[in-house]
Structure formats: C-alpha cells, structure tokens
Amino acid sequence: MVDQADIGITITDTAANILYCNTAFSRTTGYSKEEAQGRNQSMLSYQTTPTTMYQEMWTNLKLGLSWHGRLLNRHQDGTPYLAELSVTPVQAIDGTVRHYLGMHRDVTAMHQLEQRVLNQKQLIESIIDAAPMAIALLDENGKVVLDNHAYKKLVTDLGVPEPADLLLAALAKSSTPGKCDGVDVRIDRAGGRAPRWFCCTTQLLEMRNEDADSFFDHPRQPSLLLIASDLTALHEEQEKARTSTLKTLLAEEEHTATLHESLSAALYQIEEPINVIASALALMRGRGESTVSAVLESALTGARARIDELRQLLPTQTRGAEAAVGVNFNEVVRDVLDITTPRLLACGITVDWRPEPVLPALLGSPLRLRSAVKTLIDNAIDSISEARDKQRPTRREICIMTAAKHDVITLTLDDSGPGIPPDLRLKVFEPFFSAHGQVGRHLGTGLARAQQIIADHGGGIDILDAPLGGCRIRLELPVELGMP
Ligand code: FAD
C-alpha cells in the first residue's frame, strides 16, 4: 500500500540516510529505489534552501516533533523543483526514535500558480493605485473591502471616514437616480472650502465565495464597484464664468428691484396727501361748497390717473419670468457667498459656512432664490457693520448652515450683530419698514421681497435669537412643493 501511495514516502535512520523509498518518490525525484536507498536525503538539496530551515527542521525532529515546510530540491537530472515536505519521528515500542518518516510531493506547479495570482494581484493593485480616479469595492453590507490611493486621499479631502457613503448618498439623491454611468455629483464641504465635483460610475459585480461549503454550489456574493473621477478643476473653471454672469444678473435684478421699490415708495407717499385731499373734498361736498369741490375733484381725478399711469411704468421684476428648475440650495448660498466675498472682506466679517454635504434638489427659480439669500446676507453684514456704541459686536461673524430633514431644506443664518427685538420681528417683514432708521440705502423692502420669494417657493422665514448674540434667520423650503 505504501509503495503504491501517490505521494513520495521515505523511511530514514536518524542521520537521514534512506532505508526505504516508494515508487512515487522515484517518480518525483528521478532516483530509482536502488539508487536512492543507502544515500542521504541531502542528495535532494538544491543547496539554496536557507540553513535556518534545516536547523528548524532538525531542532523539531530532535525534540520528537514532526516538521512541515517547503524546500528547494533537485531532480536526479539536476533540475530544481519545489518540494512540500513533512517529516515525522517514528517512535519504537520502547519510546526511542530510530527512524524518520518523510513524505513529500512536487508543488512547483501550485507555487507557480500562487505566484501568478500574487503577481496579477500586485499588478491590478498597482494599476488601481496609480489610477487618478478614486476606486472602491464595497461588499454586500456596504463595507469597503478594496480601495486605491486616490480614494484614501478623499478621506482627508472630504473630511469623512468613508467617502463611498457620501458619494453613494449623493448618487441616490442625484436628479437621475438609478442611472449610475457617469453621473456628476457635488459634495459640499464645511469650513468655507470649495465644493468638490465627481463623475461617478457604479457597477454591480458578483464575487466568488471563498468558504469551503460553497466549493460545489458556487454561490456569488454581490459587490459594488464605485469609480469617482474628480471633476473639481473643470467645474471651478465653469463656476468662475458662471459666477461672473451671475454677478451681472443679480446686479440687474437688484437695480430693477431698487427702482421698483423707490418708485413704489414715491407713489405710496404721493398717495398719502391725495387721500387727505379726498377726505377734505368729501367734507366740502357735505358742506355744499360745490365750486371749489368741482375744481378739486377734477384735480384729484387727474392726479389719480397720473399715479395709475406711473404704476404701469414700474419696471417688471423677474417674478415668474424664470422657469422652475431643479435647484441645489447649497449652490445658491455658495454663489451668493462668492459674490458677497469682497463686501465681507471689506467689513472684516468672517463666515462659517456649514453646508449639509448632500442636499436634495428643490424645484424653483435659482435667480430669485439667490436674490432672497443675498438680501439676508446683506442684512446681516449691514447689522454687524452699522451697529454703534454699546451694540457694536466684539465678534464679527456670520454662520450659515443648511440641513435637510423630511423633504424640507432649512437654512439657518446667524449673525453677531445687535439682533432684532422680539416686538419688531413681524414688523420687519412689512414693506418700507427699516430698523436701520436711515434714509437712502435702506428702503425697508428687502425682507418683504425675500419673504415673498420664499413664500412663492412654498416656504417661510422666521426670526429668532442667534447663539452668536445677534439675529438668527431660519428659512424653510419644501423639496416636493417647490415653485408653482
Ligand atoms: P547539512 O550540513 O547536512 O545540514 C545543514 C544543517 O542542518 C546543519 O547545520 C545542522 O544544523 C542541521 N542538521 C543536518 N543534519 C542533522 C542531524 N542529523 N542532526 C541535527 N541537525 C542536523 N533535505 C532536502 O534538502 N530535501 C529533502 O527532500 C529532504 N528530505 C528529508 C527527509 C527526511 C526524512 C529527513 C530526516 C531529512 C530530509 N532532508 C531533506 C534534510 C537533509 O537530511 C539535510 O539535513 C539537508 O538536505 C541539508 O543538507 P546539507 O548537506 O545542505 O547540509
């Protein structure tokens, strides 16, 4: 039986001299039984196996323990092969060891296969690592099991422990859910850092199960390959061009709104004496002073006609002119911050911008929303810069946060200015009310206009106490409803 076993078997004395070898041993080594018997096992050594291997082997054997390992052997014709060897001390009935049992097989082919797999793994890993795009492989529980250098860099760049979670959440919220072949996503970052843009592709892979019990039925484990190419530089270029167009558009919008408000204010003020005249006329008519009242009546009718004509000439605002589109509210705030930066710098105000990393898109008019946010930020800057004496803030800060919960986007804008007293918090939304008490720049229609814009988008604005000591504006916008 030993002779016919399909593994090389030798029995040696304690100096490793071969006393017996089987047919498989001769087949593997090339030595016939006659040539092998009587010679030492060291005849098989290729003389390159480190001495420490033999020392370890012999130390084990001397302690009566078996040894298992791989050695580089030579065939009888001199060619090398890798032998997987197992040597066991054989105890006699009296407990002494007088023989060793050696079993060995040629594992060169298996070794070559192992090396090929390792080389391929190394090659794939270096290609993946050198790739400029971030690559991550996620298992069925969403755990990243393989990633590359570009992906690891995202951990610091995006300030999150697992960037894949953020990218996949952004993909899920993107305007084209389900389509994951080159979808652009935007990731907003805290601390005033510019947003990052990625072109994401996902692919479902079915990996082979490595467990022994799946040897025959080959169940597959679903995995997700995520590839994200950084498009930030390209988007920044496009953003620069867009911001400069935006500046012009917003300036035009502001100019038109100011003109509209100035004329409205003038008309409102003209209407006051006219209403007084109308009451006087009614009084005179009651007293029967018909001659004067006829003249006054015609003057009054003429004046009202002129006012109506003037009202027709009011410049048209963009309200309703812009079609509703999917809007990223973080982008709206970011745009306004970009445009307002020179003013913020000039006033020495620092901005703490804490966007929700991924916001759902809302339906609305980006231009009007920008105009509303700009009014709120301009008001915060005004209140910090124009505060006098005791009200002058020691800190000059604005903190802006966005959040999304239950399909409602919230913007919280805190300033370190003097704040708005509770009794004025409703009044400030009335047209022509100004808490600044100055004539000129402040017409007192900004908040009323901003409230109108937010209301047109199905949302609302509140004024609260800010933790910074000043005013907190909380703005809520529903995602579903959007602009009619
Ligand atoms: P050596 O000078 O013979 O020995 C190298 C080192 O091994 C020495 O420094 C010493 O520390 C230790 N050593 C050697 N012999 C003994 C001993 N009798 N007692 C204590 N320590 C010792 N070797 C192979 O290369 N290929 C094989 O397939 C192989 N099969 C073996 C099968 C069996 C059953 C046994 C018992 C040994 C086998 N050996 C095999 C080991 C072999 O006997 C030699 O030890 C080894 O080949 C090194 O030989 P060497 O002439 O290069 O160096």
Coordinates of C-alpha atoms and ligand atoms in Angstrom, one line a residue:
M1 CA 0.0 0.0 0.0
V2 CA 2.8 2.4 1.0
D3 CA 4.6 1.5 -2.2
Q4 CA 1.5 2.4 -4.3
A5 CA 0.6 5.6 -2.4
D6 CA 0.6 8.7 -4.7
I7 CA 3.0 10.6 -2.5
G8 CA 6.8 10.3 -2.2
I9 CA 7.5 8.3 1.0
T10 CA 10.9 7.6 2.6
I11 CA 12.0 5.9 5.8
T12 CA 15.4 7.1 7.1
D13 CA 17.6 6.5 10.0
T14 CA 18.2 9.3 12.5
A15 CA 21.0 10.7 10.2
A16 CA 18.6 10.9 7.3
N17 CA 20.1 8.0 5.4
I18 CA 17.4 6.5 3.1
L19 CA 16.4 2.9 4.2
Y20 CA 13.3 2.7 2.1
C21 CA 11.6 4.8 -0.6
N22 CA 8.4 4.1 -2.6
T23 CA 7.6 4.3 -6.3
A24 CA 6.1 7.9 -6.1
F25 CA 9.4 9.1 -4.5
S26 CA 11.3 7.7 -7.5
R27 CA 8.8 9.2 -9.9
T28 CA 9.1 12.6 -8.3
T29 CA 12.9 12.7 -7.8
G30 CA 14.1 10.7 -10.8
Y31 CA 16.1 8.3 -8.5
S32 CA 15.3 4.6 -8.7
K33 CA 14.8 2.7 -5.5
E34 CA 18.2 1.2 -5.8
E35 CA 19.9 4.5 -6.5
A36 CA 18.2 6.2 -3.5
Q37 CA 18.5 3.5 -0.8
G38 CA 21.6 4.0 1.3
R39 CA 22.1 7.6 0.3
N40 CA 21.4 10.6 2.5
Q41 CA 18.3 12.8 1.9
S42 CA 20.6 15.7 1.5
M43 CA 21.3 14.4 -2.1
L44 CA 18.0 16.2 -2.9
S45 CA 19.1 19.6 -1.7
Y46 CA 19.5 22.2 -4.4
Q47 CA 21.9 24.0 -2.0
T48 CA 19.9 27.2 -1.9
T49 CA 17.4 26.4 0.9
P50 CA 18.5 28.7 3.9
T51 CA 20.4 26.7 6.6
T52 CA 17.9 28.1 9.1
M53 CA 15.2 25.9 7.5
Y54 CA 17.2 22.8 8.2
Q55 CA 18.1 23.9 11.6
E56 CA 14.5 24.4 12.4
M57 CA 13.6 21.0 10.9
W58 CA 16.3 19.2 12.9
T59 CA 15.5 21.0 16.2
N60 CA 11.9 19.8 15.9
L61 CA 12.9 16.3 15.0
K62 CA 15.4 16.1 17.9
L63 CA 12.6 17.1 20.2
G64 CA 10.4 14.3 18.8
L65 CA 8.2 16.7 16.9
S66 CA 7.2 16.5 13.3
W67 CA 8.1 19.2 10.8
H68 CA 6.4 20.6 7.7
G69 CA 7.7 23.0 5.1
R70 CA 8.8 23.7 1.6
L71 CA 12.4 23.1 0.4
L72 CA 14.1 23.6 -2.9
N73 CA 15.1 20.2 -4.2
R74 CA 16.8 18.9 -7.3
H75 CA 15.8 16.1 -9.6
Q76 CA 18.3 13.5 -10.4
D77 CA 19.0 15.3 -13.7
G78 CA 19.8 18.5 -11.8
T79 CA 16.7 20.5 -12.5
P80 CA 15.1 22.2 -9.5
Y81 CA 11.6 21.6 -8.1
L82 CA 9.8 22.8 -5.0
A83 CA 9.1 20.0 -2.5
E84 CA 6.4 20.2 0.2
L85 CA 7.9 18.0 2.9
S86 CA 6.6 16.5 6.0
V87 CA 9.0 14.6 8.4
T88 CA 7.7 12.7 11.4
P89 CA 9.9 10.9 14.0
V90 CA 8.8 7.3 14.3
Q91 CA 8.8 6.0 17.9
A92 CA 9.7 2.4 18.6
I93 CA 7.8 0.4 21.3
D94 CA 10.4 1.4 23.9
G95 CA 9.8 5.1 23.0
T96 CA 13.1 5.7 21.3
V97 CA 13.3 7.3 17.8
R98 CA 15.4 5.4 15.4
H99 CA 13.6 6.3 12.2
Y100 CA 12.1 9.3 10.4
L101 CA 9.1 9.1 8.0
G102 CA 9.4 11.5 5.2
M103 CA 6.5 12.4 2.8
H104 CA 7.0 14.8 0.0
R105 CA 5.4 16.0 -3.2
D106 CA 6.3 18.3 -6.0
V107 CA 4.4 21.6 -5.6
T108 CA 6.2 23.5 -8.3
A109 CA 3.0 23.9 -10.4
M110 CA 1.0 25.1 -7.4
H111 CA 3.7 27.5 -6.4
Q112 CA 3.8 28.9 -10.0
L113 CA 0.1 29.3 -9.9
E114 CA 0.2 31.1 -6.5
Q115 CA 3.0 33.4 -7.7
R116 CA 1.0 34.1 -10.9
V117 CA -2.1 35.0 -8.8
L118 CA 0.1 37.2 -6.5
N119 CA 1.7 38.9 -9.5
Q120 CA -1.6 39.6 -11.0
K121 CA -3.0 40.9 -7.7
Q122 CA 0.1 43.2 -7.4
L123 CA -0.3 44.3 -11.0
I124 CA -4.0 45.1 -10.6
E125 CA -3.4 46.8 -7.2
S126 CA -0.6 49.0 -8.7
I127 CA -2.7 49.9 -11.7
I128 CA -5.7 50.7 -9.5
D129 CA -3.5 52.6 -7.0
A130 CA -1.9 54.6 -9.8
A131 CA -5.3 55.5 -11.4
P132 CA -6.2 59.1 -10.9
M133 CA -9.8 58.3 -10.2
A134 CA -11.0 57.1 -6.7
I135 CA -11.9 53.4 -6.8
A136 CA -13.6 51.4 -4.1
L137 CA -15.1 47.9 -3.9
L138 CA -17.9 47.5 -1.4
D139 CA -19.2 44.2 -0.1
E140 CA -22.9 43.3 0.2
N141 CA -23.0 45.1 3.6
G142 CA -21.7 48.3 2.1
K143 CA -18.2 47.9 3.7
V144 CA -15.2 49.0 1.6
V145 CA -13.1 45.9 1.0
L146 CA -10.7 47.3 -1.6
D147 CA -9.7 50.9 -2.4
N148 CA -6.9 52.9 -4.0
H149 CA -4.7 55.8 -3.2
A150 CA -7.0 58.4 -4.8
Y151 CA -9.9 57.0 -2.7
K152 CA -7.8 57.2 0.5
K153 CA -6.9 60.8 -0.3
L154 CA -10.7 61.6 -0.3
V155 CA -10.8 60.7 3.4
T156 CA -8.9 63.9 4.2
D157 CA -10.2 65.9 1.3
L158 CA -13.8 65.4 2.2
G159 CA -13.2 65.0 5.9
V160 CA -15.2 61.8 6.3
P161 CA -14.1 58.3 7.3
E162 CA -15.8 56.6 4.4
P163 CA -16.1 58.8 1.2
A164 CA -18.0 56.0 -0.6
D165 CA -21.0 56.5 1.8
L166 CA -21.1 60.2 0.8
L167 CA -20.7 59.6 -2.9
L168 CA -23.4 56.9 -2.9
A169 CA -25.8 59.1 -0.9
A170 CA -25.1 61.9 -3.4
L171 CA -25.8 59.5 -6.3
A172 CA -29.0 58.4 -4.7
K173 CA -30.2 62.0 -4.4
S174 CA -29.0 63.0 -7.9
S175 CA -31.5 64.1 -10.4
T176 CA -31.2 60.9 -12.3
P177 CA -31.5 58.2 -9.7
G178 CA -30.8 54.6 -10.9
K179 CA -28.6 55.7 -13.7
C180 CA -25.1 55.3 -12.5
D181 CA -23.0 55.5 -15.6
G182 CA -21.0 58.8 -15.4
V183 CA -23.3 60.8 -13.1
D184 CA -21.9 64.1 -11.9
V185 CA -22.4 64.7 -8.1
R186 CA -21.5 67.7 -6.0
I187 CA -20.2 67.3 -2.4
D188 CA -20.3 70.4 -0.3
R189 CA -17.6 70.8 2.4
A190 CA -17.6 72.5 5.7
G191 CA -15.3 75.3 6.7
G192 CA -15.8 77.5 3.7
R193 CA -13.9 75.1 1.5
A194 CA -14.9 74.9 -2.1
P195 CA -17.3 72.1 -3.1
R196 CA -15.9 69.0 -4.9
W197 CA -17.4 67.5 -8.1
F198 CA -17.1 63.9 -9.1
C199 CA -18.2 61.9 -12.1
C200 CA -19.4 58.6 -10.6
T201 CA -19.9 55.2 -12.1
T202 CA -21.1 52.2 -10.3
Q203 CA -21.0 48.6 -11.4
L204 CA -22.5 45.5 -9.7
L205 CA -20.1 42.6 -9.5
E206 CA -20.7 39.0 -8.4
M207 CA -17.7 37.8 -6.5
R208 CA -16.9 34.1 -5.8
N209 CA -17.5 32.9 -2.3
E210 CA -14.3 31.6 -0.6
D211 CA -16.0 29.4 2.0
A212 CA -15.3 25.7 1.9
D213 CA -19.1 24.8 1.9
S214 CA -19.6 26.8 -1.3
F215 CA -17.0 24.7 -3.2
F216 CA -19.6 22.8 -5.2
D217 CA -22.7 25.1 -5.5
H218 CA -20.7 28.4 -6.4
P219 CA -22.9 31.0 -4.7
R220 CA -22.0 34.5 -5.7
Q221 CA -21.6 37.5 -3.4
P222 CA -22.9 40.8 -4.8
S223 CA -20.4 43.6 -4.6
L224 CA -20.4 47.2 -5.9
L225 CA -17.5 48.8 -7.7
L226 CA -17.6 52.6 -7.3
I227 CA -15.4 54.8 -9.6
A228 CA -15.3 58.5 -9.0
S229 CA -13.3 60.9 -11.2
D230 CA -12.6 64.3 -9.8
L231 CA -14.1 67.0 -11.9
T232 CA -13.5 69.8 -9.5
A233 CA -10.9 71.7 -11.6
L234 CA -13.2 71.6 -14.6
H235 CA -16.2 72.7 -12.6
E236 CA -14.2 75.5 -10.9
E237 CA -13.4 77.0 -14.4
Q238 CA -17.1 76.7 -15.4
E239 CA -18.0 78.2 -12.0
K240 CA -15.8 81.2 -12.5
A241 CA -17.6 82.0 -15.8
R242 CA -21.0 81.3 -14.2
T243 CA -20.3 83.5 -11.1
S244 CA -19.3 86.5 -13.2
T245 CA -22.6 86.1 -15.3
L246 CA -24.5 85.7 -12.0
K247 CA -23.0 88.9 -10.6
T248 CA -24.3 90.8 -13.6
L249 CA -27.7 89.1 -13.4
L250 CA -28.0 89.8 -9.7
A251 CA -26.9 93.4 -10.1
E252 CA -29.5 93.9 -12.8
E253 CA -32.2 92.2 -10.6
E254 CA -31.2 94.4 -7.6
H255 CA -31.2 97.5 -9.8
T256 CA -34.6 96.7 -11.1
A257 CA -35.9 95.9 -7.6
T258 CA -34.5 99.1 -6.2
L259 CA -36.0 101.1 -9.0
H260 CA -39.3 99.3 -8.4
E261 CA -39.1 99.9 -4.7
S262 CA -38.1 103.6 -5.0
L263 CA -41.0 104.3 -7.4
S264 CA -43.4 102.3 -5.2
A265 CA -42.3 104.2 -2.2
A266 CA -42.7 107.5 -4.0
L267 CA -46.2 106.5 -5.2
Y268 CA -47.1 105.4 -1.7
Q269 CA -46.0 108.7 -0.3
I270 CA -47.9 110.7 -3.1
E271 CA -51.0 108.7 -2.3
E272 CA -51.0 110.0 1.3
P273 CA -51.7 113.7 0.6
I274 CA -54.1 112.7 -2.2
N275 CA -56.0 110.7 0.3
V276 CA -56.1 113.7 2.6
I277 CA -57.4 115.9 -0.3
A278 CA -60.0 113.2 -1.0
S279 CA -61.2 113.3 2.6
A280 CA -61.3 117.2 2.6
L281 CA -63.3 117.0 -0.7
A282 CA -65.9 114.7 0.9
L283 CA -66.1 117.2 3.8
M284 CA -66.6 120.2 1.5
R285 CA -69.2 118.3 -0.6
G286 CA -71.1 117.7 2.6
R287 CA -71.0 121.5 3.4
G288 CA -72.3 122.3 -0.1
E289 CA -69.1 124.1 -1.3
S290 CA -69.7 122.9 -4.9
T291 CA -67.5 125.3 -6.9
V292 CA -64.3 124.6 -5.1
S293 CA -65.1 120.9 -4.8
A294 CA -65.6 120.5 -8.6
V295 CA -62.2 122.0 -9.2
L296 CA -60.6 119.8 -6.6
E297 CA -62.5 116.8 -7.9
S298 CA -61.1 117.2 -11.4
A299 CA -57.6 117.8 -9.9
L300 CA -57.9 114.7 -7.8
T301 CA -59.1 112.5 -10.8
G302 CA -56.2 113.9 -12.8
A303 CA -53.7 113.1 -10.1
R304 CA -55.1 109.5 -9.7
A305 CA -54.9 108.9 -13.4
R306 CA -51.2 110.1 -13.4
I307 CA -50.5 107.8 -10.5
D308 CA -52.0 104.8 -12.3
E309 CA -50.0 105.7 -15.4
L310 CA -46.9 105.8 -13.3
R311 CA -47.7 102.4 -11.8
Q312 CA -47.9 101.0 -15.3
L313 CA -44.4 102.2 -15.9
L314 CA -42.9 100.4 -12.9
P315 CA -40.1 98.1 -14.2
T316 CA -41.1 94.5 -14.4
Q317 CA -39.4 92.2 -11.9
T318 CA -38.2 88.7 -12.8
R319 CA -41.0 87.2 -10.7
G320 CA -42.5 84.3 -12.7
A321 CA -40.3 85.1 -15.7
E322 CA -37.8 82.4 -14.9
A323 CA -38.9 78.8 -15.4
A324 CA -38.8 76.5 -12.3
V325 CA -35.8 74.1 -12.5
G326 CA -34.1 71.7 -10.1
V327 CA -32.0 73.8 -7.7
N328 CA -29.2 72.8 -5.4
F329 CA -29.8 75.2 -2.5
N330 CA -26.1 74.8 -1.3
E331 CA -25.1 76.1 -4.7
V332 CA -27.4 79.1 -4.3
V333 CA -25.8 80.0 -0.9
R334 CA -22.3 79.3 -2.2
D335 CA -22.9 81.6 -5.3
V336 CA -24.1 84.4 -3.0
L337 CA -21.1 84.0 -0.7
D338 CA -18.8 84.2 -3.7
I339 CA -20.5 87.4 -4.9
T340 CA -20.5 88.9 -1.4
T341 CA -16.9 88.0 -0.5
P342 CA -15.4 91.4 -1.4
R343 CA -18.0 93.1 0.9
L344 CA -17.5 90.6 3.7
L345 CA -13.7 91.1 3.5
A346 CA -14.1 94.9 3.4
C347 CA -16.2 94.7 6.6
G348 CA -13.8 92.3 8.3
I349 CA -16.6 89.7 8.8
T350 CA -15.8 86.0 8.9
V351 CA -18.2 83.5 7.5
D352 CA -18.6 80.0 9.0
W353 CA -20.3 78.1 6.1
R354 CA -21.6 74.7 7.2
P355 CA -23.5 73.1 4.3
E356 CA -25.3 69.7 4.6
P357 CA -22.9 67.6 2.4
V358 CA -25.7 66.5 0.1
L359 CA -29.0 68.3 -0.3
P360 CA -32.0 67.0 -2.4
A361 CA -32.8 69.2 -5.4
L362 CA -35.7 71.6 -5.0
L363 CA -37.9 73.0 -7.8
G364 CA -37.6 76.7 -8.1
S365 CA -36.1 79.8 -9.6
P366 CA -32.3 80.0 -8.8
L367 CA -32.1 83.7 -9.6
R368 CA -34.9 84.7 -7.2
L369 CA -33.6 82.3 -4.5
R370 CA -30.2 83.9 -4.9
S371 CA -31.7 87.3 -4.6
A372 CA -33.5 86.3 -1.4
V373 CA -30.4 84.8 0.2
K374 CA -28.3 87.8 -0.9
T375 CA -30.8 90.1 0.9
L376 CA -30.5 88.0 4.1
I377 CA -26.7 88.1 3.9
D378 CA -26.6 91.8 3.1
N379 CA -28.9 92.5 6.0
A380 CA -26.5 90.5 8.3
I381 CA -23.5 92.4 7.1
D382 CA -25.4 95.8 7.5
S383 CA -26.4 95.0 11.0
I384 CA -22.9 94.0 12.1
S385 CA -21.2 97.0 10.3
E386 CA -23.7 99.6 11.2
A387 CA -24.0 98.7 14.9
R388 CA -22.9 101.7 17.1
D389 CA -21.6 102.2 20.6
K390 CA -22.8 99.5 23.1
Q391 CA -24.4 97.5 20.3
R392 CA -21.1 97.2 18.4
P393 CA -20.3 93.5 18.4
T394 CA -16.9 92.3 19.6
R395 CA -17.1 89.4 17.2
R396 CA -17.9 90.0 13.5
E397 CA -19.2 86.6 12.4
I398 CA -21.9 85.1 10.2
C399 CA -22.7 81.4 10.5
I400 CA -24.7 79.8 7.7
M401 CA -25.9 76.2 7.9
T402 CA -28.1 74.1 5.6
A403 CA -29.8 70.9 6.6
A404 CA -32.4 68.6 5.0
K405 CA -35.0 66.6 7.0
H406 CA -38.3 65.1 5.9
D407 CA -38.0 66.7 2.5
V408 CA -37.7 70.2 3.9
I409 CA -34.5 72.2 3.4
T410 CA -33.5 74.5 6.2
L411 CA -31.1 77.5 6.0
T412 CA -30.0 79.0 9.4
L413 CA -28.2 82.3 9.2
D414 CA -26.8 83.6 12.4
D415 CA -25.1 87.0 12.8
S416 CA -23.2 88.6 15.6
G417 CA -24.9 91.9 15.1
P418 CA -27.2 93.6 17.7
G419 CA -30.2 91.4 16.7
I420 CA -33.9 92.3 16.2
P421 CA -36.0 92.9 19.3
P422 CA -38.9 90.4 19.6
D423 CA -41.6 93.1 19.2
L424 CA -40.2 94.1 15.8
R425 CA -39.7 90.5 14.4
L426 CA -43.0 90.6 12.5
K427 CA -42.9 94.3 11.6
V428 CA -39.5 94.0 9.8
F429 CA -41.3 92.0 7.0
E430 CA -43.7 94.9 6.3
P431 CA -42.8 96.8 3.2
F432 CA -41.0 100.1 3.8
F433 CA -40.1 99.2 7.4
S434 CA -36.5 99.8 8.2
A435 CA -34.8 99.1 11.5
H436 CA -31.8 101.0 10.4
G437 CA -33.5 104.3 10.8
Q438 CA -31.5 105.7 7.8
V439 CA -32.8 107.2 4.7
G440 CA -31.2 106.3 1.4
R441 CA -29.8 102.8 1.1
H442 CA -32.4 101.1 3.2
L443 CA -35.9 101.3 1.7
G444 CA -37.1 98.6 4.0
T445 CA -38.4 96.3 1.3
G446 CA -35.6 93.7 1.2
L447 CA -37.1 91.3 3.8
A448 CA -40.6 91.7 2.4
R449 CA -39.3 90.8 -1.0
A450 CA -37.2 87.9 0.3
Q451 CA -40.3 86.6 2.2
Q452 CA -42.4 86.9 -0.9
I453 CA -39.8 84.8 -2.9
I454 CA -39.6 82.1 -0.2
A455 CA -43.4 82.1 0.0
D456 CA -43.6 81.7 -3.8
H457 CA -41.5 78.5 -3.3
G458 CA -43.9 77.2 -0.7
G459 CA -41.6 78.0 2.3
G460 CA -41.3 80.5 5.1
I461 CA -38.9 82.7 7.1
D462 CA -38.7 83.1 10.9
I463 CA -36.5 85.4 13.0
L464 CA -35.1 84.0 16.3
D465 CA -32.4 84.7 18.8
A466 CA -28.9 83.7 17.5
P467 CA -26.4 81.9 19.6
L468 CA -23.8 84.4 18.3
G469 CA -25.8 87.1 20.2
G470 CA -27.4 88.7 17.1
C471 CA -30.2 87.6 14.8
R472 CA -31.0 84.1 13.6
I473 CA -32.9 83.9 10.3
R474 CA -34.4 80.5 9.7
L475 CA -35.6 79.7 6.3
E476 CA -37.6 76.6 5.3
L477 CA -38.1 75.4 1.8
P478 CA -40.1 72.2 0.9
V479 CA -38.4 70.0 -1.6
E480 CA -41.6 68.4 -3.0
L481 CA -43.7 71.6 -3.5
G482 CA -41.2 74.0 -5.0
M483 CA -42.2 77.0 -7.1
P484 CA -45.7 76.8 -8.6
Ligands
FAD1 P1 24.0 19.7 6.3 O1 25.4 20.2 6.6 O2 23.7 18.3 6.1 O3 23.0 20.3 7.4 C1 22.6 21.7 7.4 C2 22.1 21.9 8.8 O4 21.1 21.0 9.2 C3 23.2 21.8 9.8 O5 23.8 23.0 10.1 C4 22.5 21.2 11.0 O6 22.1 22.3 11.9 C5 21.3 20.5 10.5 N1 21.5 19.1 10.5 C6 21.8 18.3 9.5 N2 21.8 17.0 9.8 C7 21.5 17.0 11.1 C8 21.3 15.9 12.0 N3 21.5 14.6 11.7 N4 21.0 16.2 13.3 C9 20.9 17.5 13.7 N5 21.0 18.6 12.8 C10 21.3 18.3 11.6 N6 16.7 18.0 2.7 C11 16.4 18.5 1.5 O7 17.1 19.4 1.1 N7 15.5 17.9 0.7 C12 14.7 16.9 1.1 O8 13.8 16.4 0.4 C13 14.9 16.3 2.4 N8 14.1 15.3 2.9 C14 14.4 14.8 4.2 C15 13.6 13.8 4.6 C16 13.9 13.2 5.9 C17 13.0 12.0 6.4 C18 14.9 13.8 6.7 C19 15.1 13.2 8.1 C20 15.7 14.8 6.2 C21 15.4 15.4 5.0 N9 16.2 16.4 4.5 C22 15.9 16.9 3.2 C23 17.2 17.1 5.3 C24 18.6 16.6 4.9 O9 18.8 15.4 5.7 C25 19.7 17.6 5.2 O10 19.7 17.9 6.5 C26 19.6 18.8 4.3 O11 19.4 18.4 3.0 C27 20.8 19.7 4.4 O12 21.9 19.1 3.9 P2 23.2 19.8 3.6 O13 24.2 18.8 3.2 O14 23.0 21.0 2.7 O15 23.6 20.5 5.0

